Amino acid sequence: MNDVAAAAGVALKTVSRVVNNEPGVNIATAERVQAAIDRLGYRRNDSARTLRSGRTASIGLVIEDVADPFYSGLSRAVEDLALRQGYLVFTGSSGEDPARERELVLAFCARRVDGLIIVPAGTDHGYLSPEFDAGIAAVFADRPPGTGCDADTVLCDNAGGAQAGIRHLISHGHRRIAFFADSPAIFTATERLYGYRQALAAAALPYDEGLVAMGPPEQARVQAGLERLLAAPDPPTALLTGNGRTTVAILRALSALPSKPVRHGGRLTDLVGMAVVGFDDFELADVLGITVVAQDPSGLGRTAAELLFRRMSGDVGPSRRVELPTRIIARGSGEVPPRQGGKGAS
Amino acid sequence: MNDVAAAAGVALKTVSRVVNNEPGVNIATAERVQAAIDRLGYRRNDSARTLRSGRTASIGLVIEDVADPFYSGLSRAVEDLALRQGYLVFTGSSGEDPARERELVLAFCARRVDGLIIVPAGTDHGYLSPEFDAGIAAVFADRPPGTGCDADTVLCDNAGGAQAGIRHLISHGHRRIAFFADSPAIFTATERLYGYRQALAAAALPYDEGLVAMGPPEQARVQAGLERLLAAPDPPTALLTGNGRTTVAILRALSALPSKPVRHGGRLTDLVGMAVVGFDDFELADVLGITVVAQDPSGLGRTAAELLFRRMSGDVGPSRRVELPTRIIARGSGEVPPRQGGKGAS
DNA sequence: TTGAAAGCGATACCAA
DNA sequence: TTGGTATCGCTTTCAA
């Protein structure tokens, strides 16, 4: 900037004014400065700007995994909104590791991001206190903050969504419905289990622990669980999954089962005569004909970003908690009637 | 840092030494400083550090769209490698808009990132010259740089992959093979078209422009193209897509066609008796039984990051160009024999 | 082993 | 409308 000032024959401060479009600069002067800027290929150093002004115009986003379509949809929404406001986004994947979440968050804080959007992996966020004291804004998305932290939160209606999914299956005649979800340590999984139980209770159906399989959505584990259930004396006639990863694992497991004659159309779930509702929509769910409880990952990201920007522009009210609705998208797999007469192919 | 120094009763420089784990500090002193750091909740300001040292320990990543699984896979690989080296990643989606690509890149440069990984949307990268002069490192991924720029590049073997896909279909008896790809303006689409033509020529098959449909992978456009082809007097018996998005659109279009009786298994492509090979693997391709030419998005990201870090640590050799191999994954849809006897159901 | 002083490149504030 | 100067928080360099 010094060089530009020298080249244009003005003071440093005048260049600063031009670069920042501040009012009160003679047009002729501004043009002369601009010419010097272009000629020298000058670009403002935002580190220096940051150091002086205290604002970095950047935010940090910690998610579980960018490669998971749910989180990449969320990411994209955050990014779009941030960019429109002139903010840049640091992105990091925690991989469900609380230590890595903390590391990322603190690294972002050291870079002096103005705000954070966090999908927490850990359950203790006391480590954020000094950062809050230092004036950083934070919003939690998809899962609430753990202990030692109070901040805006945007969630899906997890319990409500699971409840609606089960109600849907019950309305199609199912009474024995399995639930495959992520580890109970994960907030959303537990909430959805709660919704599952509520819906059963509301329909006066018994809660059978044997029908519930929770854990990491690994193919082998899910497949073993499914096979165990199907081999049981009184197998379920329907199944609700607890997230997109699990849905995929279930579909893979179903398609790996010894195939049965197909009756009508090429729908996958017809192969085992089991109704399936997936929690979270996914690409090709329409092609596969899979009924889902759709969440709104973009909405989650957008809302989180909106809340964050509101905080960053000075809102100091009590922390909010927003819950986004889910909706059932019926595509066939959730509308299959219960298979008659015990186990095996129909 | 000043406060910490005062609290610990040492000089600023000593605190700096402790914070940066520099050698030559008395253990007792270091402990006293550390205690003060903890007590005050002090965290180093990386903006100031950057300003003085000139290194930000961050890189910028510009991709087409984080929400596209291909790019989110690439992102994740870049992120992992960067984090392991202590670097943070700014991510931005260009959405195939050259202006937005440029905007993002320049914004990253203003933040003084140490390096850039770019999936270019534009075809002119002369705007990078001043940045290169300023010492920034850049690697292009998935597509080469446009005019006015010479930099390391990591690509997939696009032509070779398409060629292999076509050879695969030819080996299963197909002679009229359609090609659905992205706009010819996109590097990878053109390369793959080239591979398609090469493979046809190598098998002494004619190149029929009527079998090629290139353009944005929008559902309506792809579907119309497919219907036009199927209604033609001499319809293709097989089809190669040019990317994942197009594959999904084709599958959706196929499943939207009036359904035909199913013979064996629930495979989608049996419905129209058309063989399908998709360029780029995707989740559930195994469940749907879709044969693909698999790329390696993680490998692309990893290699790009490796090249970048090599440059950032001082490698000044001539620019490299790495090409990653593709491989065919046969899952059924690409091994369907040509349908006999003209159009309509088999 | 420790410290003092200069300076990175911008902005804030006040003066002209 | 313009300019000068202090300063942001740290690292670098040199001296003690």
XYZ file of C-alpha atoms (C1' of nucleotides) in Angstrom:
724
model
C 0.000 0.000 0.000
C 2.981 2.165 0.694
C 4.282 1.487 -2.791
C 0.944 2.399 -4.298
C 0.867 5.623 -2.341
C 4.330 6.492 -3.548
C 3.485 5.613 -7.140
C 0.322 7.673 -7.081
C 1.950 10.497 -5.200
C -0.551 10.490 -2.366
C -0.548 9.560 1.266
C -0.988 6.046 2.552
C -4.311 6.948 4.057
C -5.719 8.066 0.737
C -4.900 4.745 -0.827
C -6.618 3.051 2.083
C -9.681 5.171 1.409
C -9.769 4.202 -2.238
C -9.249 0.537 -1.542
C -12.099 0.536 0.934
C -14.428 2.696 -1.095
C -14.588 5.214 1.678
C -16.293 8.475 0.839
C -14.474 11.751 0.668
C -11.938 11.167 -2.060
C -11.642 13.352 -5.105
C -12.595 11.392 -8.188
C -9.462 12.358 -10.044
C -7.305 11.313 -7.109
C -9.156 8.060 -6.774
C -8.584 7.294 -10.414
C -4.895 8.029 -10.129
C -4.664 5.721 -7.152
C -6.655 3.023 -8.912
C -4.308 3.227 -11.873
C -1.331 2.723 -9.595
C -3.064 -0.217 -7.939
C -3.695 -1.913 -11.267
C -0.221 -1.184 -12.563
C 1.446 -2.646 -9.481
C -0.925 -5.594 -9.233
C -1.549 -4.578 -5.666
C -3.916 -6.583 -3.483
C -4.824 -5.635 0.044
C -3.305 -7.771 2.782
C -6.234 -8.938 4.842
C -4.025 -10.155 7.664
C -2.952 -6.631 8.380
C -6.476 -5.379 7.950
C -7.662 -7.995 10.393
C -5.014 -7.189 12.907
C -6.010 -3.574 13.014
C -9.761 -3.806 12.637
C -10.344 -6.969 14.597
C -12.694 -8.409 11.996
C -11.650 -11.131 9.619
C -14.797 -11.457 7.519
C -14.489 -15.178 7.793
C -16.341 -17.894 9.651
C -15.448 -21.413 10.651
C -17.640 -24.401 9.905
C -17.096 -27.688 11.697
C -19.145 -30.599 10.438
C -19.008 -34.317 10.810
C -17.817 -35.117 7.296
C -17.952 -33.049 4.101
C -18.208 -36.222 2.109
C -21.547 -37.070 3.719
C -24.274 -35.636 1.463
C -26.267 -34.393 4.430
C -23.384 -32.252 5.644
C -22.219 -31.211 2.226
C -25.711 -29.868 1.573
C -25.536 -27.983 4.836
C -22.059 -26.699 3.912
C -23.145 -25.423 0.584
C -25.977 -23.424 2.136
C -23.664 -21.885 4.736
C -21.113 -21.059 2.085
C -23.631 -19.391 -0.209
C -25.041 -17.221 2.516
C -21.611 -16.312 3.840
C -20.266 -15.381 0.440
C -23.242 -13.182 -0.225
C -22.306 -11.268 2.916
C -18.680 -11.057 1.895
C -17.497 -13.729 4.305
C -15.179 -16.624 3.594
C -15.588 -20.034 5.157
C -13.042 -22.309 6.793
C -14.397 -25.853 6.629
C -13.306 -28.795 8.735
C -14.550 -32.333 9.283
C -14.478 -33.688 12.806
C -15.263 -37.282 11.886
C -17.249 -37.626 15.126
C -14.039 -37.126 17.091
C -14.513 -34.639 19.964
C -10.777 -33.962 20.118
C -10.651 -33.101 16.471
C -13.729 -30.908 16.800
C -12.021 -28.984 19.569
C -8.787 -28.729 17.645
C -10.569 -27.359 14.593
C -12.627 -24.891 16.578
C -9.603 -23.583 18.438
C -7.584 -23.335 15.245
C -10.400 -21.311 13.725
C -10.475 -19.121 16.798
C -6.735 -18.555 16.600
C -7.338 -17.342 13.055
C -9.830 -14.985 14.649
C -12.860 -16.027 12.655
C -15.807 -13.788 13.461
C -18.159 -16.673 13.950
C -18.500 -20.424 14.177
C -21.069 -22.912 13.000
C -20.565 -26.201 14.742
C -22.055 -29.637 14.324
C -20.711 -30.875 17.632
C -19.060 -34.245 18.021
C -18.256 -33.737 21.687
C -20.529 -33.256 24.639
C -18.529 -30.712 26.585
C -18.116 -27.246 25.168
C -16.665 -25.531 28.170
C -13.542 -24.997 26.119
C -15.458 -22.317 24.232
C -15.890 -20.032 27.234
C -12.716 -18.003 26.712
C -13.652 -17.600 23.066
C -17.117 -16.360 23.940
C -15.524 -13.948 26.382
C -13.344 -12.762 23.534
C -16.499 -11.968 21.619
C -16.787 -14.778 19.127
C -20.249 -15.797 17.960
C -21.252 -19.429 17.597
C -24.257 -21.355 16.399
C -24.774 -25.076 16.804
C -26.365 -26.999 13.974
C -28.033 -30.406 13.820
C -27.121 -31.096 17.447
C -27.234 -28.925 20.554
C -24.139 -27.812 22.447
C -22.917 -29.965 25.305
C -22.323 -28.869 28.856
C -20.668 -25.587 29.691
C -22.070 -23.727 26.734
C -25.173 -21.804 25.819
C -25.633 -20.792 22.204
C -28.113 -20.551 19.363
C -29.056 -23.941 18.024
C -30.795 -25.169 14.884
C -32.131 -28.690 14.883
C -34.371 -30.895 12.837
C -37.524 -32.165 14.451
C -35.893 -35.517 15.048
C -38.413 -37.046 17.404
C -41.316 -35.710 15.384
C -39.851 -37.044 12.153
C -39.324 -40.523 13.533
C -42.780 -40.451 15.029
C -44.294 -39.507 11.686
C -42.346 -42.274 9.964
C -43.640 -44.881 12.400
C -47.170 -43.539 12.233
C -46.942 -43.841 8.461
C -45.949 -47.486 8.696
C -48.588 -48.214 11.302
C -51.230 -46.640 9.086
C -50.255 -49.156 6.428
C -50.945 -52.015 8.768
C -47.557 -52.711 10.319
C -47.328 -53.681 13.970
C -43.820 -55.039 14.261
C -41.460 -52.322 13.120
C -37.688 -52.411 13.489
C -35.526 -49.359 14.101
C -31.953 -49.208 12.777
C -30.077 -46.122 13.899
C -26.708 -44.658 14.711
C -25.038 -44.995 18.133
C -27.112 -43.771 21.055
C -24.213 -41.451 21.866
C -25.311 -39.346 18.929
C -27.984 -36.835 19.829
C -30.096 -37.247 16.726
C -30.134 -41.035 17.054
C -31.439 -40.855 20.598
C -34.061 -38.282 19.694
C -35.278 -40.432 16.874
C -35.422 -43.463 19.109
C -37.544 -41.397 21.439
C -39.902 -40.552 18.553
C -40.053 -44.215 17.616
C -41.085 -45.182 21.126
C -43.601 -42.371 21.390
C -45.311 -43.432 18.169
C -45.491 -47.032 19.294
C -46.928 -46.012 22.638
C -49.470 -43.746 20.995
C -50.669 -46.722 18.959
C -50.650 -48.969 22.010
C -47.985 -51.169 20.445
C -45.390 -52.824 22.673
C -41.778 -51.654 22.647
C -39.591 -54.616 21.774
C -35.891 -54.020 22.377
C -35.117 -56.865 20.033
C -36.375 -54.763 17.152
C -33.949 -51.926 17.831
C -30.392 -51.961 16.485
C -28.231 -48.947 17.196
C -24.582 -48.413 16.348
C -22.198 -47.063 13.715
C -23.684 -47.466 10.223
C -21.101 -49.990 9.113
C -22.215 -52.397 6.438
C -21.274 -55.601 8.252
C -22.933 -54.583 11.505
C -26.146 -53.437 9.852
C -26.311 -56.483 7.649
C -25.807 -58.858 10.572
C -28.518 -57.052 12.493
C -30.931 -57.311 9.619
C -30.254 -60.987 9.081
C -30.690 -61.702 12.755
C -34.074 -59.971 12.735
C -35.269 -61.750 9.618
C -34.301 -65.107 11.069
C -36.163 -64.477 14.318
C -39.376 -66.349 15.055
C -41.498 -63.241 14.725
C -39.691 -60.949 12.270
C -40.680 -57.340 11.715
C -42.694 -56.471 8.637
C -41.333 -52.960 8.421
C -38.247 -50.964 9.244
C -37.334 -47.371 9.961
C -33.732 -46.221 9.637
C -32.175 -43.519 11.761
C -30.127 -41.680 9.146
C -28.973 -41.659 5.548
C -25.874 -43.746 6.092
C -27.904 -46.435 7.760
C -30.480 -46.356 5.003
C -27.778 -47.016 2.443
C -26.398 -49.865 4.516
C -29.864 -51.365 4.865
C -30.526 -51.135 1.142
C -27.217 -52.778 0.448
C -28.016 -55.493 2.962
C -31.454 -56.044 1.477
C -30.082 -56.340 -2.018
C -27.489 -58.815 -0.790
C -30.135 -61.173 0.551
C -30.873 -64.233 -1.590
C -33.270 -62.817 -4.139
C -36.917 -63.741 -4.297
C -39.205 -63.693 -7.311
C -40.337 -60.221 -8.212
C -44.005 -59.543 -8.591
C -44.678 -55.959 -9.530
C -42.119 -53.435 -10.748
C -38.467 -53.507 -9.869
C -38.703 -52.130 -6.361
C -35.984 -53.319 -4.108
C -37.949 -53.793 -0.941
C -40.407 -56.058 -2.662
C -37.617 -58.568 -2.697
C -38.002 -59.298 0.977
C -41.546 -58.125 1.411
C -40.500 -55.619 4.021
C -41.639 -52.029 4.187
C -38.843 -49.489 4.577
C -38.866 -45.840 5.580
C -35.539 -44.017 5.618
C -34.741 -41.087 7.844
C -33.169 -38.393 5.649
C -33.733 -38.108 1.918
C -30.982 -39.081 -0.515
C -30.141 -38.965 -4.162
C -31.780 -41.773 -6.139
C -34.286 -42.464 -3.383
C -36.901 -41.624 -5.999
C -35.432 -44.073 -8.492
C -35.285 -46.782 -5.865
C -38.757 -45.924 -4.673
C -37.738 -45.433 -1.076
C -40.119 -43.596 1.218
C -38.296 -41.191 3.490
C -38.654 -38.752 6.329
C -36.992 -35.816 4.592
C -34.898 -33.366 6.510
C -33.753 -30.069 5.098
C -29.950 -29.892 5.228
C -29.853 -26.658 3.229
C -32.422 -25.137 5.528
C -30.342 -26.167 8.494
C -27.259 -24.488 7.020
C -29.125 -21.401 5.932
C -30.840 -20.937 9.262
C -27.617 -21.472 11.178
C -25.863 -18.890 9.027
C -28.720 -16.434 9.432
C -28.649 -16.788 13.195
C -24.887 -16.405 13.178
C -24.939 -13.238 11.107
C -27.621 -11.815 13.348
C -25.353 -12.424 16.348
C -22.323 -11.052 14.584
C -24.182 -7.876 13.858
C -24.780 -7.318 17.516
C -27.866 -9.254 18.571
C -27.349 -10.038 22.244
C -30.720 -11.484 23.183
C -31.091 -14.838 24.944
C -30.033 -17.849 22.921
C -32.561 -19.262 20.513
C -33.421 -22.779 19.559
C -34.966 -23.349 16.153
C -36.462 -26.637 15.104
C -36.997 -27.375 11.417
C -39.907 -29.594 10.400
C -39.458 -32.859 8.517
C -41.818 -34.264 5.958
C -42.703 -37.697 4.675
C -42.096 -38.377 1.008
C -44.001 -41.520 0.013
C -42.355 -43.400 -2.830
C -43.551 -46.943 -2.447
C -41.242 -48.695 -0.014
C -43.114 -47.350 2.965
C -46.530 -48.229 1.620
C -45.999 -51.947 1.223
C -48.553 -53.871 3.319
C -47.300 -56.358 5.920
C -46.231 -59.645 4.456
C -48.650 -62.433 5.346
C -47.834 -65.625 7.180
C -44.553 -65.415 9.067
C -41.064 -65.379 7.690
C -39.603 -66.229 4.319
C -40.680 -64.977 0.903
C -44.301 -64.203 0.345
C 0.633 -11.755 24.834
C 1.604 -8.542 26.533
C -0.818 -9.269 29.335
C 0.579 -12.744 29.723
C 4.093 -11.362 29.882
C 3.069 -8.899 32.551
C 1.230 -11.556 34.531
C 4.164 -13.921 34.387
C 6.685 -11.204 35.032
C 8.712 -11.905 31.915
C 9.336 -10.208 28.628
C 7.057 -10.439 25.655
C 9.625 -12.387 23.734
C 9.780 -15.087 26.351
C 6.055 -15.642 26.100
C 6.434 -15.882 22.336
C 9.088 -18.511 22.825
C 6.862 -20.564 25.082
C 3.850 -20.281 22.806
C 5.876 -21.442 19.827
C 7.754 -24.139 21.654
C 11.028 -22.505 20.803
C 14.063 -23.957 22.520
C 16.101 -22.051 25.042
C 13.608 -21.335 27.753
C 14.153 -22.284 31.356
C 11.641 -24.938 32.350
C 10.560 -23.074 35.444
C 10.042 -19.903 33.443
C 8.107 -21.770 30.800
C 5.829 -23.241 33.437
C 5.180 -19.875 34.957
C 4.313 -18.485 31.548
C 2.091 -21.441 30.744
C 0.230 -20.921 33.998
C -0.403 -17.304 33.101
C -1.585 -18.351 29.645
C -4.076 -20.789 31.090
C -5.265 -18.410 33.734
C -5.890 -15.624 31.243
C -7.386 -17.910 28.602
C -4.878 -16.525 26.179
C -4.819 -17.725 22.554
C -2.296 -16.591 19.997
C -3.591 -14.212 17.361
C -2.708 -15.798 14.058
C -3.455 -12.658 12.097
C -0.611 -10.873 13.769
C 1.587 -13.898 13.417
C 0.766 -14.037 9.732
C 1.429 -10.394 9.242
C 4.892 -10.689 10.654
C 5.935 -14.068 9.380
C 4.223 -14.023 6.012
C 2.836 -17.538 6.344
C -0.792 -18.228 7.120
C -0.754 -22.014 7.331
C -3.930 -22.055 5.330
C -4.850 -23.012 1.802
C -7.782 -22.166 -0.432
C -9.840 -24.777 -2.238
C -12.127 -23.793 -5.076
C -14.372 -26.532 -6.411
C -17.452 -26.658 -8.542
C -19.918 -27.551 -5.801
C -19.339 -29.052 -2.342
C -22.732 -30.665 -2.544
C -21.644 -32.792 -5.516
C -20.337 -36.081 -4.114
C -17.423 -36.108 -6.523
C -16.140 -32.787 -5.242
C -17.002 -33.406 -1.638
C -14.869 -36.550 -1.821
C -12.050 -34.511 -3.261
C -12.554 -31.877 -0.554
C -12.368 -34.351 2.221
C -9.060 -35.718 0.961
C -7.572 -32.245 0.666
C -8.808 -31.326 4.105
C -7.377 -34.436 5.736
C -3.966 -33.985 4.224
C -3.909 -30.275 5.001
C -4.916 -30.770 8.601
C -2.238 -33.353 9.082
C 0.289 -30.725 8.020
C -1.213 -28.150 10.323
C -2.977 -26.236 7.572
C -6.546 -24.974 7.543
C -8.695 -24.934 4.435
C -10.905 -22.210 3.003
C -13.498 -23.871 0.779
C -15.576 -22.226 -1.910
C -17.929 -23.432 -4.625
C -17.739 -21.727 -7.989
C -20.878 -23.289 -9.429
C -19.214 -23.358 -12.865
C -19.169 -19.572 -12.860
C -15.763 -18.197 -13.953
C -16.449 -14.852 -12.289
C -17.173 -16.530 -8.998
C -14.093 -18.701 -9.330
C -11.978 -15.601 -9.802
C -13.662 -13.805 -6.934
C -13.044 -16.726 -4.594
C -9.438 -17.156 -5.648
C -8.677 -13.483 -5.232
C -10.425 -13.370 -1.874
C -8.285 -16.298 -0.766
C -5.203 -14.508 -2.016
C -6.141 -11.370 -0.112
C -6.258 -13.571 2.978
C -2.736 -14.562 2.004
C -3.335 -18.284 1.810
C -0.072 -20.115 1.210
C -1.496 -22.205 -1.573
C -4.484 -22.837 -3.795
C -6.149 -25.923 -5.170
C -8.456 -25.007 -8.001
C -11.008 -26.906 -10.017
C -11.262 -24.205 -12.666
C -14.572 -23.025 -14.038
C -13.014 -20.384 -16.283
C -10.646 -20.755 -19.196
C -8.428 -17.749 -18.596
C -6.184 -17.708 -15.574
C -4.077 -14.724 -16.439
C -5.519 -13.058 -13.362
C -3.292 -15.328 -11.300
C -0.038 -13.869 -12.583
C 0.355 -11.192 -9.911
C -0.357 -13.810 -7.281
C 2.263 -16.150 -8.662
C 4.694 -13.243 -8.673
C 3.814 -12.718 -5.030
C 4.878 -16.288 -4.405
C 1.631 -18.156 -4.037
C 1.542 -21.826 -5.013
C -1.333 -23.294 -6.992
C -2.383 -26.707 -8.226
C -5.212 -27.388 -10.661
C -7.375 -30.419 -10.087
C -9.764 -32.314 -12.356
C -9.270 -29.755 -15.137
C -6.161 -28.010 -16.441
C -5.569 -24.274 -16.123
C -6.738 -22.051 -18.953
C -4.635 -19.577 -20.896
C -2.114 -17.358 -19.194
C -1.176 -19.842 -16.534
C 1.206 -22.706 -16.033
C 0.839 -24.828 -12.928
C 0.835 -28.366 -11.596
C -2.243 -30.262 -12.666
C -3.901 -33.500 -11.567
C -6.426 -35.061 -13.889
C -8.303 -38.284 -14.329
C -7.642 -40.270 -17.443
C -10.844 -38.986 -18.992
C -10.347 -40.112 -22.556
C -8.959 -43.447 -21.473
C -11.863 -44.014 -19.110
C -14.484 -43.281 -21.741
C -12.623 -45.448 -24.191
C -12.580 -48.326 -21.741
C -16.287 -47.886 -21.100
C -17.106 -48.046 -24.788
C -14.790 -50.994 -25.349
C -16.581 -52.749 -22.525
C -19.954 -52.219 -24.186
C -18.631 -53.217 -27.601
C -17.225 -56.402 -26.122
C -20.726 -57.237 -24.989
C -22.006 -56.952 -28.511
C -23.193 -53.358 -28.735
C -22.680 -51.403 -31.929
C -24.961 -48.421 -31.481
C -23.928 -46.701 -28.296
C -25.197 -43.313 -27.152
C -23.134 -40.802 -25.199
C -24.770 -38.428 -22.721
C -22.366 -35.890 -21.271
C -21.996 -32.440 -19.821
C -21.553 -29.318 -21.967
C -18.627 -29.433 -24.390
C -17.383 -26.261 -22.700
C -16.324 -28.451 -19.791
C -12.902 -29.970 -20.239
C -13.704 -33.415 -18.888
C -16.791 -33.720 -21.105
C -14.806 -32.997 -24.242
C -12.031 -35.375 -23.247
C -14.521 -38.126 -22.646
C -16.203 -37.457 -25.976
C -12.786 -37.834 -27.531
C -12.350 -41.202 -25.812
C -15.791 -42.260 -27.027
C -14.876 -41.435 -30.626
C -11.504 -43.111 -30.361
C -13.047 -46.334 -29.116
C -15.624 -46.341 -31.885
C -12.961 -45.712 -34.487
C -10.757 -48.455 -33.069
C -13.658 -50.879 -33.499
C -14.389 -49.540 -36.978
C -17.811 -48.345 -35.858
C -19.265 -45.190 -37.394
C -19.557 -42.000 -35.356
C -23.189 -40.934 -35.365
C -23.767 -37.414 -34.068
C -27.376 -38.312 -33.453
C -26.242 -40.606 -30.641
C -24.426 -37.855 -28.765
C -26.231 -35.524 -26.374
C -24.141 -32.972 -24.529
C -25.313 -30.237 -22.198
C -26.030 -29.407 -18.563
C -27.203 -32.489 -16.660
C -30.693 -31.172 -16.086
C -33.373 -33.778 -15.704
C -35.737 -32.433 -18.365
C -33.028 -32.055 -20.982
C -31.548 -35.485 -20.387
C -34.933 -37.127 -20.324
C -36.003 -35.472 -23.576
C -32.754 -36.564 -25.193
C -33.246 -40.132 -24.068
C -36.835 -40.255 -25.273
C -35.839 -38.833 -28.638
C -33.198 -41.503 -29.038
C -35.499 -44.325 -28.020
C -38.145 -43.157 -30.466
C -35.697 -42.980 -33.367
C -35.871 -45.571 -36.126
C -32.599 -47.179 -35.122
C -32.248 -46.633 -31.371
C -29.032 -47.329 -29.471
C -28.783 -50.532 -27.471
C -26.351 -49.065 -24.981
C -25.405 -45.815 -23.390
C -22.387 -44.222 -21.714
C -22.812 -41.201 -19.492
C -20.227 -38.465 -19.118
C -20.413 -37.844 -15.375
C -22.195 -38.713 -12.174
C -24.844 -36.052 -12.430
C -25.779 -37.233 -15.882
C -25.875 -40.840 -14.733
C -28.385 -39.919 -12.061
C -30.497 -38.009 -14.574
C -30.411 -40.961 -16.965
C -31.430 -43.397 -14.245
C -34.265 -41.149 -13.265
C -35.321 -40.836 -16.890
C -35.143 -44.602 -17.396
C -37.233 -45.256 -14.324
C -39.782 -42.707 -15.533
C -40.331 -44.541 -18.795
C -43.509 -46.617 -19.001
C -42.495 -49.808 -17.267
C -42.011 -53.094 -19.038
C -42.320 -56.604 -17.630
C -39.309 -57.635 -15.630
C -37.542 -60.860 -16.443
C -34.644 -61.486 -14.139
C -33.913 -59.680 -10.907
C -34.930 -56.140 -10.165
C -32.308 -54.340 -12.191
C -33.401 -50.979 -13.442
C -31.885 -51.087 -16.883
C -33.634 -54.308 -17.692
C -36.762 -52.222 -17.841
C -35.819 -50.763 -21.177
C -33.415 -53.419 -22.297
C -30.622 -50.910 -22.621
C -27.096 -51.387 -21.370
C -25.761 -48.518 -19.285
C -22.264 -47.584 -18.181
C -21.867 -44.527 -15.993
C -18.778 -42.361 -15.872
C -17.894 -41.842 -12.195
C -18.914 -44.192 -9.410
C -21.659 -43.214 -7.000
C -23.270 -44.361 -3.811
C -25.848 -47.105 -4.366
C -24.491 -47.899 -7.815
C -23.867 -51.359 -6.389
C -27.428 -51.683 -5.169
C -28.782 -50.530 -8.512
C -26.354 -52.773 -10.337
C -24.899 -49.998 -12.454
C -21.601 -50.637 -14.196
C -19.309 -47.639 -13.987
C -15.998 -46.201 -15.037
C -14.778 -45.323 -11.563
C -12.670 -42.260 -10.953
C -10.826 -41.611 -7.740
C -11.979 -38.298 -6.265
C -10.030 -38.830 -3.050
C -6.918 -39.650 -5.035
C -7.390 -36.489 -7.013
C -7.628 -34.432 -3.841
C -4.767 -36.199 -2.145
C -2.464 -35.891 -5.114
C -3.318 -32.244 -5.608
C -2.587 -31.547 -1.957
C 0.675 -33.462 -2.111
C 1.821 -31.521 -5.146
C 0.810 -28.295 -3.467
C 2.711 -29.019 -0.282
C 5.739 -29.964 -2.315
C 5.584 -26.587 -4.048
C 4.986 -24.753 -0.805
C 8.066 -26.318 0.666
C 10.163 -24.880 -2.095
C 10.030 -27.206 -5.096
C 10.615 -24.967 -8.109
C 10.932 -27.518 -10.883
C 8.895 -27.345 -14.081
C 5.171 -27.852 -13.672
C 3.932 -31.412 -13.544
C 0.887 -33.049 -14.951
C -0.376 -36.174 -13.225
C -3.060 -38.381 -14.700
C -4.928 -40.815 -12.462
C -6.194 -44.073 -13.943
C -9.844 -45.060 -14.006
C -11.205 -48.550 -13.697
C -14.314 -50.344 -14.813
C -16.549 -51.811 -12.126
C -18.935 -54.288 -13.712
C -22.228 -54.583 -11.870
C -24.671 -55.820 -14.449
C -26.041 -52.833 -16.305
C -23.057 -52.726 -18.624
C -23.132 -56.428 -19.384
C -26.654 -56.609 -20.785
C -26.574 -57.924 -24.356
C -28.100 -55.814 -27.131
C -31.841 -56.044 -27.266
C -33.038 -57.949 -30.286
C -35.394 -56.683 -32.950
C -35.678 -52.917 -33.036
C -37.392 -50.653 -30.564
C -39.947 -51.312 -27.862
C -39.851 -53.861 -25.084
C -37.975 -57.065 -25.575
C 18.633 -18.015 29.030
C 16.357 -13.583 28.523
C 15.119 -8.993 26.820
C 14.627 -4.512 23.928
C 13.487 -2.539 19.788
C 12.077 -2.542 15.003
C 8.650 -3.516 11.819
C 5.035 -6.557 9.172
C 0.691 -3.702 6.372
C -3.123 -2.086 7.263
C -6.865 1.083 9.932
C -8.366 4.682 13.532
C -8.218 9.004 15.020
C -7.140 13.558 14.849
C -5.245 17.488 12.446
C -4.703 20.389 8.469
C -10.574 16.450 0.602
C -6.165 14.962 2.315
C -2.276 13.671 5.446
C 0.329 12.218 9.705
C 0.902 9.210 13.484
C -0.145 5.753 16.754
C -1.241 1.165 16.978
C -3.134 -3.750 16.265
C -0.164 -8.483 18.293
C 3.118 -10.826 16.935
C 8.048 -12.371 15.015
C 12.679 -11.047 13.811
C 17.057 -9.461 14.880
C 20.414 -8.255 17.778
C 22.229 -7.404 22.303
C 22.834 -8.505 27.149
